[in-house]
């Protein structure tokens, strides 16, 4: 069940967290080989099939150690809720290895949902123990599971017994500063049969504020013998490489930076191979947005397509000269076609150093469109 990208830079395999110098060899999670040290972090409302395929196309098939879906409610999945089922869709021809993330608080329902995931052909199933959202926590799932490690372990155990594929978990450093119990929870998770543990180095109370604690990630990696994946604030390929060199974790996850820069996994490969990271030009950016729009349109209604495009563009335009002007003007577009029109003219103008001129023209067009006829 290995993913077998054709790569020049993989000298060795390893099966457990190892010294910082040999993360490059990849690692195994049960019988699934993770050939790349950077994984795509699960992001609800973001990492659907359209997004994952877009990142794979930008970075290169095989450039991502593991792809993970958005989290799915085990209640809705086991009840056959159509939208939840469709969120589990993946493209088995290019999305390997792929994990489906589940959230819930009942061992039996989690186990039943995991069976559905395994039957659909996913290589792994991940249990969410880190989501801070009140709607998830109030129902006993996500980060709430860290407040009841014994229950969390029971859920993992039931799931491990139910499926032949590796069961993994994702957690935070704890509930809040006075309950930073990730070491205890990670130990129990390993005993319960979890075969990989991802740690976002923030507490539930922190949400996404403050700096993530990578010392905590390293402490977990040195405590358990299954691979540990660190997550939190990796913004560039260079920074990711530096983190990989320093951490005891087997790999890292990249979340928000993959929205801002879907080429980031490919750039990391470039750096690892000793090359300068690829820099996408305006045509590549335009083509990426257009392809993403087509993929979204295949699955979503028009209103949702425009919303998702804006979500991508709000981050994709960061760091591009004139990106602020683009966000002020273009992200007000109502239809996705109008938005794509702005994308085509803006990225070309930005590359030519003419973002200001683009903004003047775009404003003129907007006020002409608003004038009564
Ligand atoms: C919009 C959004 C949605 C997220 N949804 C999930 C999720 O469904 N499951 C999960 O385990 N983590 C989720 N996370 C947390 C990320 O996987 C990741 O751990 C966190 O964003 C820190 O990494 P980053 O700084 O690279 O984004 C989400 C984060 C964001 C920003």
Short mmCIF file of C-alpha atoms and ligand atoms in Angstrom, two decimals:
data_model
loop_
_atom_site.label_atom_id
_atom_site.label_comp_id
_atom_site.label_asym_id
_atom_site.label_seq_id
_atom_site.Cartn_x
_atom_site.Cartn_y
_atom_site.Cartn_z
CA UNK A 1 0.00 0.00 0.00
CA UNK A 2 2.88 2.32 -0.55
CA UNK A 3 2.74 5.51 -2.52
CA UNK A 4 5.54 5.23 -4.97
CA UNK A 5 6.54 8.58 -6.38
CA UNK A 6 9.64 8.52 -8.47
CA UNK A 7 12.04 10.51 -6.34
CA UNK A 8 15.73 11.06 -6.39
CA UNK A 9 16.21 12.19 -2.84
CA UNK A 10 14.98 9.34 -0.69
CA UNK A 11 17.98 7.56 0.76
CA UNK A 12 16.38 5.40 3.42
CA UNK A 13 13.17 4.43 5.20
CA UNK A 14 12.53 4.57 8.82
CA UNK A 15 9.78 3.27 11.02
CA UNK A 16 9.95 5.45 14.09
CA UNK A 17 10.70 9.03 15.02
CA UNK A 18 14.39 9.43 14.53
CA UNK A 19 17.21 11.86 14.81
CA UNK A 20 16.64 15.23 13.16
CA UNK A 21 19.12 14.39 10.41
CA UNK A 22 17.26 11.45 8.88
CA UNK A 23 13.67 12.69 8.50
CA UNK A 24 14.33 12.71 4.78
CA UNK A 25 14.01 8.95 4.53
CA UNK A 26 10.27 8.94 4.93
CA UNK A 27 8.50 6.76 7.46
CA UNK A 28 5.90 4.05 7.76
CA UNK A 29 2.50 4.21 9.38
CA UNK A 30 1.53 0.59 9.67
CA UNK A 31 1.93 -0.70 6.13
CA UNK A 32 1.55 2.72 4.52
CA UNK A 33 4.77 4.41 3.50
CA UNK A 34 4.89 8.16 3.82
CA UNK A 35 7.55 9.14 1.34
CA UNK A 36 7.55 12.88 1.98
CA UNK A 37 8.06 14.71 5.24
CA UNK A 38 5.41 17.39 4.59
CA UNK A 39 1.73 16.46 4.85
CA UNK A 40 -1.33 18.51 3.94
CA UNK A 41 -3.10 19.47 7.18
CA UNK A 42 -6.83 18.75 7.32
CA UNK A 43 -8.84 21.98 7.11
CA UNK A 44 -12.59 22.01 7.40
CA UNK A 45 -14.21 23.98 4.58
CA UNK A 46 -10.92 23.98 2.67
CA UNK A 47 -9.30 20.60 1.99
CA UNK A 48 -12.01 19.09 -0.17
CA UNK A 49 -11.34 17.16 -3.38
CA UNK A 50 -11.14 20.31 -5.52
CA UNK A 51 -8.57 21.92 -3.24
CA UNK A 52 -6.45 18.80 -2.78
CA UNK A 53 -6.29 18.22 -6.53
CA UNK A 54 -5.34 21.85 -7.05
CA UNK A 55 -2.48 21.66 -4.54
CA UNK A 56 -1.31 18.36 -6.04
CA UNK A 57 -1.30 19.88 -9.51
CA UNK A 58 0.66 22.94 -8.34
CA UNK A 59 3.18 21.07 -6.20
CA UNK A 60 3.37 17.84 -8.21
CA UNK A 61 1.80 14.41 -7.72
CA UNK A 62 3.68 12.62 -4.99
CA UNK A 63 5.02 15.82 -3.43
CA UNK A 64 2.72 15.55 -0.41
CA UNK A 65 3.42 12.89 2.21
CA UNK A 66 -0.25 12.43 3.07
CA UNK A 67 -3.49 14.08 2.00
CA UNK A 68 -6.31 14.35 4.51
CA UNK A 69 -9.95 15.23 3.92
CA UNK A 70 -11.89 17.79 5.93
CA UNK A 71 -13.24 16.28 9.13
CA UNK A 72 -16.53 14.42 8.86
CA UNK A 73 -19.10 13.90 11.58
CA UNK A 74 -19.33 10.20 12.41
CA UNK A 75 -23.05 10.57 13.15
CA UNK A 76 -23.77 12.10 9.76
CA UNK A 77 -21.51 9.70 7.90
CA UNK A 78 -23.03 6.61 9.47
CA UNK A 79 -26.53 8.01 8.91
CA UNK A 80 -25.75 8.22 5.19
CA UNK A 81 -26.04 12.02 5.03
CA UNK A 82 -25.37 12.73 1.32
CA UNK A 83 -23.27 15.89 1.76
CA UNK A 84 -21.09 14.25 4.40
CA UNK A 85 -20.63 11.20 2.20
CA UNK A 86 -19.63 13.40 -0.73
CA UNK A 87 -17.03 15.15 1.46
CA UNK A 88 -15.30 11.79 1.70
CA UNK A 89 -14.84 11.63 -2.10
CA UNK A 90 -11.30 11.38 -3.35
CA UNK A 91 -9.47 10.64 -6.57
CA UNK A 92 -7.78 7.30 -5.94
CA UNK A 93 -5.64 7.65 -9.06
CA UNK A 94 -3.60 10.56 -7.67
CA UNK A 95 -4.55 10.97 -4.01
CA UNK A 96 -2.34 8.37 -2.39
CA UNK A 97 -1.87 7.96 0.44
CA UNK A 98 -5.09 9.54 1.63
CA UNK A 99 -6.59 9.74 5.08
CA UNK A 100 -10.17 10.56 6.02
CA UNK A 101 -10.59 12.50 9.25
CA UNK A 102 -13.53 11.82 11.54
CA UNK A 103 -14.88 13.56 14.59
CA UNK A 104 -17.22 12.22 17.22
CA UNK A 105 -17.37 11.03 20.80
CA UNK A 106 -18.87 7.54 20.65
CA UNK A 107 -16.55 4.52 20.25
CA UNK A 108 -19.13 2.40 18.38
CA UNK A 109 -20.13 5.15 15.96
CA UNK A 110 -16.48 6.06 15.34
CA UNK A 111 -15.75 2.40 14.61
CA UNK A 112 -18.72 2.14 12.25
CA UNK A 113 -17.71 5.33 10.44
CA UNK A 114 -14.13 4.05 10.12
CA UNK A 115 -15.45 0.89 8.45
CA UNK A 116 -17.17 3.09 5.85
CA UNK A 117 -13.88 4.96 5.32
CA UNK A 118 -11.88 1.74 4.90
CA UNK A 119 -14.48 0.28 2.51
CA UNK A 120 -14.22 3.44 0.39
CA UNK A 121 -10.54 2.67 -0.17
CA UNK A 122 -8.80 5.30 1.98
CA UNK A 123 -5.34 4.28 3.22
CA UNK A 124 -5.85 5.66 6.75
CA UNK A 125 -8.44 7.05 9.11
CA UNK A 126 -7.68 9.92 11.46
CA UNK A 127 -9.56 10.80 14.64
CA UNK A 128 -9.87 14.50 15.39
CA UNK A 129 -8.87 15.31 18.96
CA UNK A 130 -7.95 18.94 18.37
CA UNK A 131 -10.84 20.91 16.87
CA UNK A 132 -11.59 23.90 19.14
CA UNK A 133 -14.94 24.85 17.54
CA UNK A 134 -17.74 25.10 20.12
CA UNK A 135 -20.18 23.15 17.93
CA UNK A 136 -17.76 20.17 17.93
CA UNK A 137 -16.51 20.47 21.51
CA UNK A 138 -20.04 20.79 22.93
CA UNK A 139 -20.88 17.45 21.34
CA UNK A 140 -17.89 15.81 23.07
CA UNK A 141 -15.64 15.66 20.01
CA UNK A 142 -12.47 17.45 18.86
CA UNK A 143 -10.32 18.95 21.62
CA UNK A 144 -12.92 17.95 24.22
CA UNK A 145 -11.54 14.40 23.93
CA UNK A 146 -8.28 15.63 25.46
CA UNK A 147 -10.17 16.39 28.66
CA UNK A 148 -11.14 12.75 28.94
CA UNK A 149 -8.07 10.77 27.82
CA UNK A 150 -9.54 7.43 28.91
CA UNK A 151 -12.59 7.97 26.74
CA UNK A 152 -10.37 9.13 23.90
CA UNK A 153 -8.37 5.89 24.23
CA UNK A 154 -11.58 3.81 24.17
CA UNK A 155 -12.63 5.50 20.93
CA UNK A 156 -9.23 4.78 19.39
CA UNK A 157 -9.25 1.17 20.58
CA UNK A 158 -12.73 0.50 19.16
CA UNK A 159 -11.73 2.04 15.83
CA UNK A 160 -8.46 0.11 15.61
CA UNK A 161 -10.36 -3.13 16.19
CA UNK A 162 -12.89 -2.26 13.49
CA UNK A 163 -10.63 -1.59 10.49
CA UNK A 164 -7.62 -3.12 8.73
CA UNK A 165 -6.12 0.29 7.87
CA UNK A 166 -3.96 2.37 10.26
CA UNK A 167 -5.85 4.58 12.71
CA UNK A 168 -4.14 7.87 13.55
CA UNK A 169 -5.03 10.80 15.80
CA UNK A 170 -4.57 14.55 15.70
CA UNK A 171 -4.50 16.59 18.87
CA UNK A 172 -3.49 19.90 20.42
CA UNK A 173 -1.03 20.50 23.24
CA UNK A 174 -3.92 20.42 25.72
CA UNK A 175 -7.11 22.18 26.71
CA UNK A 176 -5.51 25.31 28.18
CA UNK A 177 -2.29 26.39 29.88
CA UNK A 178 -3.12 24.57 33.09
CA UNK A 179 -4.19 21.38 31.29
CA UNK A 180 -1.37 20.72 28.83
CA UNK A 181 -1.69 16.97 28.90
CA UNK A 182 -0.61 16.02 25.39
CA UNK A 183 2.13 13.66 26.63
CA UNK A 184 -0.34 11.64 28.68
CA UNK A 185 -2.92 11.61 25.88
CA UNK A 186 -0.30 10.63 23.28
CA UNK A 187 0.94 7.73 25.45
CA UNK A 188 -2.62 6.45 25.91
CA UNK A 189 -3.36 6.89 22.22
CA UNK A 190 -0.31 4.81 21.30
CA UNK A 191 -1.30 2.10 23.79
CA UNK A 192 -4.79 2.10 22.30
CA UNK A 193 -3.30 1.38 18.88
CA UNK A 194 -2.91 4.77 17.16
CA UNK A 195 -0.17 4.42 14.57
CA UNK A 196 0.63 8.09 14.03
CA UNK A 197 0.05 11.14 16.20
CA UNK A 198 -0.18 14.67 14.85
CA UNK A 199 0.24 17.54 17.28
CA UNK A 200 -0.77 21.15 16.68
CA UNK A 201 1.32 22.89 19.32
CA UNK A 202 -1.39 25.15 20.66
CA UNK A 203 -3.96 24.60 23.39
CA UNK A 204 -7.67 24.62 22.69
CA UNK A 205 -7.92 27.94 24.57
CA UNK A 206 -5.34 29.52 22.25
CA UNK A 207 -7.38 28.70 19.15
CA UNK A 208 -4.97 30.02 16.50
CA UNK A 209 -3.36 32.81 18.56
CA UNK A 210 0.11 32.99 20.02
CA UNK A 211 3.05 30.99 18.74
CA UNK A 212 2.73 27.22 18.39
CA UNK A 213 4.87 25.29 20.85
CA UNK A 214 7.22 23.08 18.84
CA UNK A 215 9.00 21.96 22.06
CA UNK A 216 5.79 20.14 22.92
CA UNK A 217 5.79 18.45 19.49
CA UNK A 218 9.39 17.32 20.11
CA UNK A 219 8.53 16.10 23.59
CA UNK A 220 5.74 13.92 22.18
CA UNK A 221 8.06 12.61 19.44
CA UNK A 222 10.55 11.57 22.13
CA UNK A 223 7.86 9.98 24.27
CA UNK A 224 6.02 7.68 21.87
CA UNK A 225 7.47 5.29 19.33
CA UNK A 226 4.95 5.82 16.54
CA UNK A 227 5.64 8.63 14.05
CA UNK A 228 4.71 12.11 15.28
CA UNK A 229 3.76 14.95 12.95
CA UNK A 230 4.11 18.58 14.05
CA UNK A 231 1.74 21.32 12.96
CA UNK A 232 1.65 25.06 13.36
CA UNK A 233 2.62 28.20 11.46
CA UNK A 234 4.88 26.80 8.78
CA UNK A 235 4.60 29.60 6.27
CA UNK A 236 7.34 29.08 3.68
CA UNK A 237 9.19 26.12 2.18
CA UNK A 238 12.45 27.46 3.64
CA UNK A 239 10.97 27.65 7.13
CA UNK A 240 9.52 24.14 6.72
CA UNK A 241 12.92 22.76 5.76
CA UNK A 242 14.54 24.43 8.78
CA UNK A 243 11.85 23.00 11.04
CA UNK A 244 12.35 19.53 9.60
CA UNK A 245 16.06 19.74 10.27
CA UNK A 246 15.50 20.71 13.89
CA UNK A 247 12.48 18.73 15.03
CA UNK A 248 12.36 15.21 16.40
CA UNK A 249 9.02 14.72 14.67
CA UNK A 250 8.91 12.35 11.70
CA UNK A 251 7.23 15.00 9.57
CA UNK A 252 5.23 18.20 9.56
CA UNK A 253 1.84 19.37 8.38
CA UNK A 254 1.23 22.47 6.31
CA UNK A 255 -2.22 24.03 6.50
CA UNK A 256 -2.94 27.69 5.83
CA UNK A 257 0.30 28.21 3.89
CA UNK A 258 -0.96 25.71 1.31
CA UNK A 259 -3.89 28.05 0.58
CA UNK A 260 -1.55 31.03 0.24
CA UNK A 261 0.96 29.03 -1.77
CA UNK A 262 -0.27 25.72 -3.25
CA UNK A 263 3.23 25.27 -4.75
CA UNK A 264 4.80 24.98 -1.28
CA UNK A 265 5.23 21.18 -1.26
CA UNK A 266 6.95 21.31 -4.64
CA UNK A 267 9.13 24.17 -3.42
CA UNK A 268 10.16 22.07 -0.44
CA UNK A 269 11.14 19.27 -2.82
CA UNK A 270 13.16 21.78 -4.84
CA UNK A 271 15.05 22.88 -1.72
CA UNK A 272 15.65 19.30 -0.60
CA UNK A 273 17.06 18.50 -4.04
CA UNK A 274 19.42 21.49 -3.65
CA UNK A 275 17.61 23.62 -6.22
CA UNK A 276 16.08 27.08 -6.01
CA UNK A 277 12.37 26.82 -5.18
CA UNK A 278 10.04 27.19 -8.14
CA UNK A 279 8.34 30.61 -8.30
CA UNK A 280 4.94 30.56 -10.01
CA UNK A 281 4.47 33.35 -12.55
CA UNK A 282 1.21 35.15 -13.30
CA UNK A 283 0.12 32.61 -15.94
CA UNK A 284 0.58 29.73 -13.49
CA UNK A 285 -1.45 31.57 -10.88
CA UNK A 286 -4.24 32.38 -13.30
CA UNK A 287 -4.31 28.78 -14.59
CA UNK A 288 -4.45 27.45 -11.03
CA UNK A 289 -7.41 29.65 -10.10
CA UNK A 290 -9.26 28.76 -13.32
CA UNK A 291 -8.72 25.04 -12.80
CA UNK A 292 -9.87 25.34 -9.18
CA UNK A 293 -13.04 27.17 -10.35
CA UNK A 294 -13.83 24.36 -12.81
CA UNK A 295 -13.33 21.69 -10.14
CA UNK A 296 -15.52 23.59 -7.69
CA UNK A 297 -18.24 24.08 -10.32
CA UNK A 298 -18.38 20.34 -10.89
CA UNK A 299 -19.52 19.84 -7.29
CA UNK A 300 -20.94 23.05 -5.87
CA UNK A 301 -23.67 25.63 -6.65
CA UNK A 302 -22.56 28.99 -8.12
CA UNK A 303 -22.83 30.92 -4.82
CA UNK A 304 -20.58 28.44 -3.09
CA UNK A 305 -18.08 28.48 -5.98
CA UNK A 306 -17.63 32.26 -5.70
CA UNK A 307 -17.22 31.96 -1.91
CA UNK A 308 -14.59 29.24 -2.15
CA UNK A 309 -12.70 31.14 -4.86
CA UNK A 310 -12.62 34.21 -2.63
CA UNK A 311 -11.31 32.06 0.22
CA UNK A 312 -8.41 30.93 -1.96
CA UNK A 313 -7.78 34.35 -3.49
CA UNK A 314 -7.76 36.15 -0.15
CA UNK A 315 -4.64 34.14 0.70
CA UNK A 316 -3.21 33.55 -2.78
CA UNK A 317 -2.95 37.32 -3.31
CA UNK A 318 -0.99 37.82 -0.07
CA UNK A 319 2.59 38.81 -0.76
CA UNK A 320 1.77 39.66 -4.40
CA UNK A 321 2.51 43.35 -5.09
CA UNK A 322 -0.84 45.16 -5.04
CA UNK A 323 -2.54 42.18 -3.37
CA UNK A 324 -4.22 44.52 -0.87
CA UNK A 325 -5.82 46.51 -3.71
CA UNK A 326 -6.96 43.26 -5.31
CA UNK A 327 -8.63 42.14 -2.10
CA UNK A 328 -10.36 45.50 -1.63
CA UNK A 329 -11.71 45.62 -5.18
CA UNK A 330 -12.01 42.17 -6.74
CA UNK A 331 -13.23 40.13 -3.79
CA UNK A 332 -16.51 42.09 -3.94
CA UNK A 333 -17.39 40.43 -7.25
CA UNK A 334 -20.68 38.57 -7.07
CA UNK A 335 -20.24 35.89 -9.70
CA UNK A 336 -17.28 33.65 -10.06
CA UNK A 337 -16.90 34.65 -13.73
CA UNK A 338 -16.54 38.32 -12.73
CA UNK A 339 -14.00 37.29 -10.13
CA UNK A 340 -12.02 35.31 -12.70
CA UNK A 341 -12.00 38.39 -14.96
CA UNK A 342 -10.26 40.36 -12.18
CA UNK A 343 -7.88 37.46 -11.52
CA UNK A 344 -6.76 37.37 -15.16
CA UNK A 345 -6.02 41.08 -15.36
CA UNK A 346 -4.65 41.51 -11.84
CA UNK A 347 -1.98 38.81 -11.74
CA UNK A 348 -0.61 39.91 -15.12
CA UNK A 349 -0.57 43.56 -14.03
CA UNK A 350 1.08 42.66 -10.71
CA UNK A 351 3.84 40.76 -12.50
CA UNK A 352 4.44 43.74 -14.76
CA UNK A 353 4.60 46.06 -11.72
CA UNK A 354 1.33 47.72 -12.74
CA UNK A 355 -0.98 46.84 -9.87
CA UNK A 356 -1.73 50.52 -9.21
CA UNK A 357 -2.82 51.05 -12.81
CA UNK A 358 -4.93 47.88 -12.58
CA UNK A 359 -6.63 49.24 -9.45
CA UNK A 360 -7.48 52.58 -11.11
CA UNK A 361 -9.01 50.77 -14.11
CA UNK A 362 -10.87 48.25 -11.97
CA UNK A 363 -12.37 51.08 -9.87
CA UNK A 364 -13.44 52.95 -13.00
CA UNK A 365 -15.13 49.82 -14.34
CA UNK A 366 -16.88 49.28 -11.04
CA UNK A 367 -18.23 52.82 -10.81
CA UNK A 368 -19.30 52.73 -14.50
CA UNK A 369 -21.22 49.53 -13.78
CA UNK A 370 -22.95 51.17 -10.77
CA UNK A 371 -23.95 54.42 -12.63
CA UNK A 372 -27.67 54.60 -13.47
CA UNK A 373 -28.29 54.32 -17.22
C1 LIG B 1 -9.81 26.85 8.28
C2 LIG B 1 -9.18 25.75 9.11
C3 LIG B 1 -9.84 24.56 9.27
C4 LIG B 1 -9.27 23.53 10.03
N1 LIG B 1 -9.92 22.34 10.12
C5 LIG B 1 -9.31 21.29 10.73
C6 LIG B 1 -9.91 20.00 10.70
O1 LIG B 1 -10.98 19.78 10.10
N2 LIG B 1 -9.26 19.02 11.37
C7 LIG B 1 -8.08 19.21 12.03
O2 LIG B 1 -7.53 18.28 12.63
N3 LIG B 1 -7.49 20.43 12.05
C8 LIG B 1 -8.06 21.45 11.41
N4 LIG B 1 -7.43 22.67 11.37
C9 LIG B 1 -6.11 22.81 12.00
C10 LIG B 1 -5.00 22.57 10.96
O3 LIG B 1 -5.00 21.22 10.53
C11 LIG B 1 -3.60 22.93 11.52
O4 LIG B 1 -3.28 22.05 12.57
C12 LIG B 1 -3.53 24.36 12.02
O5 LIG B 1 -4.15 25.25 11.11
C13 LIG B 1 -2.09 24.83 12.21
O6 LIG B 1 -1.36 24.67 11.04
P1 LIG B 1 -1.08 25.87 9.97
O7 LIG B 1 -0.47 27.02 10.74
O8 LIG B 1 -0.10 25.24 9.01
O9 LIG B 1 -2.37 26.26 9.35
C14 LIG B 1 -8.00 23.71 10.65
C15 LIG B 1 -7.36 24.93 10.50
C16 LIG B 1 -7.91 25.94 9.73
C17 LIG B 1 -7.16 27.24 9.57
#
